[in-house]
Amino acid sequence: MKLATWNVNSLAVRLPQLLDWLAAHPDTNAIVLQETKLTDDKFPHAELTAAGWQVQWFGQKTYNGVALLSKTPATDVVKNIVGYADEQARVIAGTVDGVRVIGAYIPNGQALDSDKFVYKMAWLDGLRAWLRDELSKHDKLVLMGDFNIAPEDRDCYDPAAFVGQTHTSPQERAHFQALLDLGLTDAYRMFEQAPKSYSWWDYRMLGFQKNKGLRIDHILVSNGLKPDVKSCVIDRAWRKLPKPSDHAPVYVTIG
DNA sequence: ATGTCGCGTGTGACGCGA
């Protein structure tokens, strides 16, 4: 099976690219999307249904918004973190083909001294508490999405330049490690990968052309799923097409 | 070093978030 995640940075803009990606990866069982930036009434479910997808979506005005697309219907669908009251639409989960699929858009955090960073830390506490419970119920589980955390220095094009900023701070990395400590594995690091592999590049300053990026989009697999993971790919090509998202899709093949 | 996007407001330049 193939499971994927993609921060599309507005599904209204990126629907054609998404449909192209789905057509190019017909073996995909499920994909989670972040930053759809659409209220639920504006979600393009008809187009996606016509393309053969079962769709669950959860959005809001202007920011955030997530979706779960699958070939077979997702069951036990949950929107946002159970036990953590959140006004923002950042999580969607469902069980697809026997795998608990959790798609997450973890807060950006903006700056270490900002209210948004306080929110990011509290949000991650909430996510971890809920995940512990989900892992106790589901042997095969995947948590994937835009984490807005570069777990190690090799996941950042210039670690020194990021000291004192978000995405690489010890606090954020401690949260990432705490998720792994629940019994999850970073699928990308299960395999040998090219150096300077990133999943996001700033639109500004020729970030992609200069490969000034971060690896912040992740797929974490449970111990029950891990032995079956065959590969993990950052689909970099989709970042260089016309009107790209600032994030590349990431996917795992399993089985 | 913040030079690009996308959205909402409200019809067009600007503020916000990433």
mmCIF file of C-alpha atoms (C1' of nucleotides) in Angstrom:
data_model
loop_
_atom_site.group_PDB
_atom_site.id
_atom_site.type_symbol
_atom_site.label_atom_id
_atom_site.label_comp_id
_atom_site.label_asym_id
_atom_site.label_seq_id
_atom_site.Cartn_x
_atom_site.Cartn_y
_atom_site.Cartn_z
ATOM 1 C CA MET A 1 0.000 0.000 0.000
ATOM 2 C CA LYS A 2 0.983 3.626 -0.383
ATOM 3 C CA LEU A 3 0.244 6.375 2.149
ATOM 4 C CA ALA A 4 1.007 10.021 1.463
ATOM 5 C CA THR A 5 0.931 13.501 2.940
ATOM 6 C CA TRP A 6 1.024 16.890 1.254
ATOM 7 C CA ASN A 7 0.721 20.441 2.499
ATOM 8 C CA VAL A 8 -0.987 21.923 -0.558
ATOM 9 C CA ASN A 9 -1.017 25.569 0.592
ATOM 10 C CA SER A 10 -4.575 26.225 -0.588
ATOM 11 C CA LEU A 11 -6.566 23.458 -2.219
ATOM 12 C CA ALA A 12 -8.490 26.046 -4.239
ATOM 13 C CA VAL A 13 -5.232 26.853 -6.023
ATOM 14 C CA ARG A 14 -3.650 23.398 -5.928
ATOM 15 C CA LEU A 15 -6.538 21.095 -6.900
ATOM 16 C CA PRO A 16 -5.192 20.550 -10.453
ATOM 17 C CA GLN A 17 -1.768 19.578 -9.117
ATOM 18 C CA LEU A 18 -3.359 17.289 -6.539
ATOM 19 C CA LEU A 19 -5.433 15.534 -9.200
ATOM 20 C CA ASP A 20 -2.288 15.177 -11.328
ATOM 21 C CA TRP A 21 -0.358 13.718 -8.402
ATOM 22 C CA LEU A 22 -3.141 11.257 -7.595
ATOM 23 C CA ALA A 23 -3.293 10.181 -11.241
ATOM 24 C CA ALA A 24 0.474 9.695 -11.258
ATOM 25 C CA HIS A 25 0.277 7.553 -8.093
ATOM 26 C CA PRO A 26 -2.721 5.285 -8.720
ATOM 27 C CA ASP A 27 -1.527 2.797 -6.096
ATOM 28 C CA THR A 28 -2.151 5.329 -3.302
ATOM 29 C CA ASN A 29 -4.477 4.023 -0.586
ATOM 30 C CA ALA A 30 -4.712 7.256 1.384
ATOM 31 C CA ILE A 31 -3.371 10.793 1.337
ATOM 32 C CA VAL A 32 -3.742 13.469 3.990
ATOM 33 C CA LEU A 33 -3.696 17.139 3.045
ATOM 34 C CA GLN A 34 -2.823 20.213 5.072
ATOM 35 C CA GLU A 35 -3.554 23.905 4.576
ATOM 36 C CA THR A 36 -6.601 23.375 2.405
ATOM 37 C CA LYS A 37 -7.644 26.905 3.518
ATOM 38 C CA LEU A 38 -11.270 26.167 2.677
ATOM 39 C CA THR A 39 -14.453 26.263 4.691
ATOM 40 C CA ASP A 40 -16.302 22.958 4.485
ATOM 41 C CA ASP A 41 -18.921 24.298 2.080
ATOM 42 C CA LYS A 42 -16.209 25.177 -0.443
ATOM 43 C CA PHE A 43 -14.358 21.848 -0.347
ATOM 44 C CA PRO A 44 -14.070 20.339 -3.875
ATOM 45 C CA HIS A 45 -15.508 16.954 -2.909
ATOM 46 C CA ALA A 46 -17.345 16.498 -6.225
ATOM 47 C CA GLU A 47 -14.128 16.718 -8.251
ATOM 48 C CA LEU A 48 -12.295 14.343 -5.929
ATOM 49 C CA THR A 49 -15.203 11.915 -5.787
ATOM 50 C CA ALA A 50 -15.336 11.946 -9.589
ATOM 51 C CA ALA A 51 -11.643 11.026 -9.586
ATOM 52 C CA GLY A 52 -12.471 7.936 -7.526
ATOM 53 C CA TRP A 53 -11.711 9.092 -3.985
ATOM 54 C CA GLN A 54 -13.550 8.791 -0.719
ATOM 55 C CA VAL A 55 -13.109 12.119 1.000
ATOM 56 C CA GLN A 56 -13.228 13.403 4.561
ATOM 57 C CA TRP A 57 -12.563 17.072 5.164
ATOM 58 C CA PHE A 58 -12.381 19.562 7.980
ATOM 59 C CA GLY A 59 -11.654 23.192 7.283
ATOM 60 C CA GLN A 60 -12.044 26.784 8.308
ATOM 61 C CA LYS A 61 -11.791 30.218 6.792
ATOM 62 C CA THR A 62 -8.440 31.523 5.475
ATOM 63 C CA TYR A 63 -6.010 29.286 7.385
ATOM 64 C CA ASN A 64 -5.353 25.654 8.238
ATOM 65 C CA GLY A 65 -7.795 22.989 7.039
ATOM 66 C CA VAL A 66 -7.101 19.273 6.556
ATOM 67 C CA ALA A 67 -8.485 16.388 4.518
ATOM 68 C CA LEU A 68 -8.217 12.609 4.211
ATOM 69 C CA LEU A 69 -8.636 10.982 0.804
ATOM 70 C CA SER A 70 -8.829 7.213 0.476
ATOM 71 C CA LYS A 71 -9.790 4.601 -2.102
ATOM 72 C CA THR A 72 -11.872 2.648 0.387
ATOM 73 C CA PRO A 73 -14.060 4.498 2.892
ATOM 74 C CA ALA A 74 -12.368 5.695 6.071
ATOM 75 C CA THR A 75 -14.045 4.548 9.259
ATOM 76 C CA ASP A 76 -14.054 5.961 12.799
ATOM 77 C CA VAL A 77 -13.269 9.420 11.473
ATOM 78 C CA VAL A 78 -12.111 11.976 14.026
ATOM 79 C CA LYS A 79 -11.614 15.696 13.488
ATOM 80 C CA ASN A 80 -9.079 17.475 15.696
ATOM 81 C CA ILE A 81 -7.417 16.079 18.801
ATOM 82 C CA VAL A 82 -9.718 14.255 21.177
ATOM 83 C CA GLY A 83 -9.294 15.848 24.615
ATOM 84 C CA TYR A 84 -7.696 19.063 23.349
ATOM 85 C CA ALA A 85 -10.045 21.942 22.598
ATOM 86 C CA ASP A 86 -8.796 23.679 19.472
ATOM 87 C CA GLU A 87 -10.425 26.459 17.499
ATOM 88 C CA GLN A 88 -8.242 25.675 14.485
ATOM 89 C CA ALA A 89 -8.802 22.820 12.007
ATOM 90 C CA ARG A 90 -5.554 20.862 12.137
ATOM 91 C CA VAL A 91 -6.191 17.129 12.465
ATOM 92 C CA ILE A 92 -8.192 14.500 10.625
ATOM 93 C CA ALA A 93 -8.009 10.785 11.305
ATOM 94 C CA GLY A 94 -9.644 7.640 10.001
ATOM 95 C CA THR A 95 -9.048 3.934 9.651
ATOM 96 C CA VAL A 96 -8.235 2.900 6.085
ATOM 97 C CA ASP A 97 -7.557 -0.700 5.009
ATOM 98 C CA GLY A 98 -6.756 -1.684 8.590
ATOM 99 C CA VAL A 99 -4.381 1.200 9.255
ATOM 100 C CA ARG A 100 -5.159 4.071 11.591
ATOM 101 C CA VAL A 101 -4.262 7.143 9.498
ATOM 102 C CA ILE A 102 -3.771 10.418 11.351
ATOM 103 C CA GLY A 103 -3.141 13.567 9.333
ATOM 104 C CA ALA A 104 -1.853 16.587 11.225
ATOM 105 C CA TYR A 105 -0.979 20.192 10.546
ATOM 106 C CA ILE A 106 1.140 21.049 13.555
ATOM 107 C CA PRO A 107 1.246 24.787 14.395
ATOM 108 C CA ASN A 108 4.066 26.853 12.901
ATOM 109 C CA GLY A 109 4.951 28.642 16.129
ATOM 110 C CA GLN A 110 6.161 31.794 14.363
ATOM 111 C CA ALA A 111 8.793 32.864 16.927
ATOM 112 C CA LEU A 112 10.081 31.407 20.181
ATOM 113 C CA ASP A 113 8.779 34.343 22.242
ATOM 114 C CA SER A 114 5.337 34.478 20.622
ATOM 115 C CA ASP A 115 1.917 33.381 21.834
ATOM 116 C CA LYS A 116 1.837 31.124 18.791
ATOM 117 C CA PHE A 117 4.825 29.209 20.140
ATOM 118 C CA VAL A 118 3.066 28.720 23.477
ATOM 119 C CA TYR A 119 0.131 27.355 21.481
ATOM 120 C CA LYS A 120 2.437 25.045 19.512
ATOM 121 C CA MET A 121 3.881 23.561 22.711
ATOM 122 C CA ALA A 122 0.468 23.049 24.326
ATOM 123 C CA TRP A 123 -0.908 21.622 21.090
ATOM 124 C CA LEU A 124 1.903 19.070 20.923
ATOM 125 C CA ASP A 125 1.202 18.079 24.532
ATOM 126 C CA GLY A 126 -2.415 17.498 23.532
ATOM 127 C CA LEU A 127 -1.446 15.541 20.431
ATOM 128 C CA ARG A 128 0.879 13.256 22.383
ATOM 129 C CA ALA A 129 -1.697 12.474 25.049
ATOM 130 C CA TRP A 130 -4.281 11.549 22.423
ATOM 131 C CA LEU A 131 -1.759 9.581 20.390
ATOM 132 C CA ARG A 132 -0.824 7.449 23.376
ATOM 133 C CA ASP A 133 -4.463 6.424 23.542
ATOM 134 C CA GLU A 134 -4.734 5.861 19.780
ATOM 135 C CA LEU A 135 -1.616 3.678 19.794
ATOM 136 C CA SER A 136 -3.097 1.534 22.548
ATOM 137 C CA LYS A 137 -6.092 0.873 20.290
ATOM 138 C CA HIS A 138 -4.395 0.541 16.913
ATOM 139 C CA ASP A 139 -1.437 -1.735 16.275
ATOM 140 C CA LYS A 140 -0.983 -0.328 12.788
ATOM 141 C CA LEU A 141 -0.916 3.460 12.917
ATOM 142 C CA VAL A 142 0.636 6.245 10.885
ATOM 143 C CA LEU A 143 0.952 9.880 11.957
ATOM 144 C CA MET A 144 1.811 12.074 9.015
ATOM 145 C CA GLY A 145 1.652 15.682 7.976
ATOM 146 C CA ASP A 146 3.363 19.030 8.261
ATOM 147 C CA PHE A 147 5.078 18.941 11.659
ATOM 148 C CA ASN A 148 6.797 22.324 11.338
ATOM 149 C CA ILE A 149 9.760 20.687 13.106
ATOM 150 C CA ALA A 150 13.119 19.777 11.562
ATOM 151 C CA PRO A 151 14.122 16.894 13.865
ATOM 152 C CA GLU A 152 17.892 17.089 13.393
ATOM 153 C CA ASP A 153 20.474 19.540 12.104
ATOM 154 C CA ARG A 154 20.774 17.543 8.887
ATOM 155 C CA ASP A 155 17.114 18.376 8.250
ATOM 156 C CA CYS A 156 17.936 22.095 7.971
ATOM 157 C CA TYR A 157 19.960 23.808 5.232
ATOM 158 C CA ASP A 158 21.693 26.133 7.706
ATOM 159 C CA PRO A 159 21.310 25.072 11.357
ATOM 160 C CA ALA A 160 23.431 27.973 12.627
ATOM 161 C CA ALA A 161 21.114 30.489 10.972
ATOM 162 C CA PHE A 162 18.120 28.898 12.706
ATOM 163 C CA VAL A 163 19.461 29.146 16.247
ATOM 164 C CA GLY A 164 16.923 31.172 18.212
ATOM 165 C CA GLN A 165 14.200 30.536 15.651
ATOM 166 C CA THR A 166 11.350 28.057 15.411
ATOM 167 C CA HIS A 167 11.423 24.651 13.669
ATOM 168 C CA THR A 168 14.836 23.604 15.020
ATOM 169 C CA SER A 169 14.641 24.645 18.683
ATOM 170 C CA PRO A 170 15.444 22.153 21.463
ATOM 171 C CA GLN A 171 11.874 22.504 22.745
ATOM 172 C CA GLU A 172 10.370 21.504 19.407
ATOM 173 C CA ARG A 173 12.842 18.683 18.895
ATOM 174 C CA ALA A 174 12.054 17.380 22.385
ATOM 175 C CA HIS A 175 8.398 17.211 21.364
ATOM 176 C CA PHE A 176 9.309 15.323 18.196
ATOM 177 C CA GLN A 177 11.399 12.869 20.215
ATOM 178 C CA ALA A 178 8.550 12.455 22.710
ATOM 179 C CA LEU A 179 6.313 11.367 19.829
ATOM 180 C CA LEU A 180 8.927 8.823 18.749
ATOM 181 C CA ASP A 181 9.166 7.641 22.367
ATOM 182 C CA LEU A 182 5.501 6.644 22.229
ATOM 183 C CA GLY A 183 6.553 3.908 19.810
ATOM 184 C CA LEU A 184 6.779 5.676 16.467
ATOM 185 C CA THR A 185 9.542 5.692 13.857
ATOM 186 C CA ASP A 186 10.459 8.387 11.338
ATOM 187 C CA ALA A 187 9.934 6.351 8.148
ATOM 188 C CA TYR A 188 12.244 8.570 6.105
ATOM 189 C CA ARG A 189 15.226 7.714 8.295
ATOM 190 C CA MET A 190 14.618 3.980 8.052
ATOM 191 C CA PHE A 191 16.352 4.141 4.679
ATOM 192 C CA GLU A 192 19.478 5.614 3.191
ATOM 193 C CA GLN A 193 18.619 9.032 1.769
ATOM 194 C CA ALA A 194 20.451 11.682 -0.191
ATOM 195 C CA PRO A 195 22.078 14.379 1.945
ATOM 196 C CA LYS A 196 20.343 17.747 2.056
ATOM 197 C CA SER A 197 16.915 16.184 1.595
ATOM 198 C CA TYR A 198 14.154 18.638 2.448
ATOM 199 C CA SER A 199 10.368 18.775 2.092
ATOM 200 C CA TRP A 200 9.780 22.547 2.287
ATOM 201 C CA TRP A 201 11.494 25.484 0.649
ATOM 202 C CA ASP A 202 10.671 29.155 1.203
ATOM 203 C CA TYR A 203 9.066 30.798 -1.823
ATOM 204 C CA ARG A 204 11.380 33.748 -1.190
ATOM 205 C CA MET A 205 15.032 34.153 -1.999
ATOM 206 C CA LEU A 206 15.083 31.355 -4.585
ATOM 207 C CA GLY A 207 14.778 28.860 -1.751
ATOM 208 C CA PHE A 208 14.036 25.842 -3.932
ATOM 209 C CA GLN A 209 16.548 26.713 -6.647
ATOM 210 C CA LYS A 210 19.269 27.005 -3.998
ATOM 211 C CA ASN A 211 17.924 24.005 -2.054
ATOM 212 C CA LYS A 212 17.584 26.126 1.072
ATOM 213 C CA GLY A 213 14.989 23.961 2.722
ATOM 214 C CA LEU A 214 13.824 22.118 5.796
ATOM 215 C CA ARG A 215 12.584 18.570 6.264
ATOM 216 C CA ILE A 216 9.443 19.284 8.253
ATOM 217 C CA ASP A 217 6.884 16.973 6.609
ATOM 218 C CA HIS A 218 7.050 13.568 8.220
ATOM 219 C CA ILE A 219 5.552 10.099 8.247
ATOM 220 C CA LEU A 220 5.813 8.335 11.600
ATOM 221 C CA VAL A 221 4.878 4.664 11.731
ATOM 222 C CA SER A 222 3.931 2.472 14.684
ATOM 223 C CA ASN A 223 5.894 -0.627 15.643
ATOM 224 C CA GLY A 224 3.120 -2.773 14.181
ATOM 225 C CA LEU A 225 3.545 -1.136 10.785
ATOM 226 C CA LYS A 226 7.291 -0.579 10.772
ATOM 227 C CA PRO A 227 8.428 -4.060 9.610
ATOM 228 C CA ASP A 228 6.307 -3.705 6.462
ATOM 229 C CA VAL A 229 7.571 -0.254 5.398
ATOM 230 C CA LYS A 230 9.483 -0.691 2.139
ATOM 231 C CA SER A 231 10.394 2.885 1.217
ATOM 232 C CA CYS A 232 9.841 6.538 2.047
ATOM 233 C CA VAL A 233 10.091 9.215 -0.624
ATOM 234 C CA ILE A 234 9.981 13.009 -0.695
ATOM 235 C CA ASP A 235 8.465 13.711 -4.095
ATOM 236 C CA ARG A 236 10.662 16.709 -4.834
ATOM 237 C CA ALA A 237 9.656 16.949 -8.506
ATOM 238 C CA TRP A 238 6.264 18.365 -7.526
ATOM 239 C CA ARG A 239 7.906 21.393 -5.956
ATOM 240 C CA LYS A 240 9.294 22.585 -9.276
ATOM 241 C CA LEU A 241 6.142 22.436 -11.401
ATOM 242 C CA PRO A 242 4.330 25.671 -12.275
ATOM 243 C CA LYS A 243 2.477 27.135 -9.290
ATOM 244 C CA PRO A 244 3.918 24.686 -6.787
ATOM 245 C CA SER A 245 3.047 24.411 -3.139
ATOM 246 C CA ASP A 246 5.997 25.398 -0.958
ATOM 247 C CA HIS A 247 5.915 21.769 0.324
ATOM 248 C CA ALA A 248 6.629 18.558 -1.588
ATOM 249 C CA PRO A 249 4.470 15.451 -1.116
ATOM 250 C CA VAL A 250 5.936 12.647 1.005
ATOM 251 C CA TYR A 251 4.866 9.021 0.823
ATOM 252 C CA VAL A 252 5.615 5.549 2.133
ATOM 253 C CA THR A 253 5.142 2.213 0.447
ATOM 254 C CA ILE A 254 4.104 -0.629 2.737
ATOM 255 C CA GLY A 255 3.628 -4.343 2.385
ATOM 256 C "C1'" DA B 1 18.542 39.968 3.620
ATOM 257 C "C1'" DT B 2 12.436 38.373 4.108
ATOM 258 C "C1'" DG B 3 13.091 39.789 -2.461
ATOM 259 C "C1'" DT B 4 7.013 34.932 -2.573
ATOM 260 C "C1'" DC B 5 2.753 33.211 -2.154
ATOM 261 C "C1'" DG B 6 -2.313 32.979 -0.738
ATOM 262 C "C1'" DC B 7 -6.293 34.912 1.652
ATOM 263 C "C1'" DG B 8 -9.613 38.490 2.989
ATOM 264 C "C1'" DT B 9 -11.125 42.855 2.464
ATOM 265 C "C1'" DG B 10 -13.693 44.988 -0.936
ATOM 266 C "C1'" DT B 11 -12.434 46.190 -6.381
ATOM 267 C "C1'" DG B 12 -7.081 47.394 -5.394
ATOM 268 C "C1'" DA B 13 -3.285 48.055 -2.305
ATOM 269 C "C1'" DC B 14 -2.399 46.221 2.160
ATOM 270 C "C1'" DG B 15 -2.048 43.384 6.456
ATOM 271 C "C1'" DC B 16 -1.417 38.897 8.027
ATOM 272 C "C1'" DG B 17 0.482 34.204 8.180
ATOM 273 C "C1'" DA B 18 3.701 30.976 6.501
#
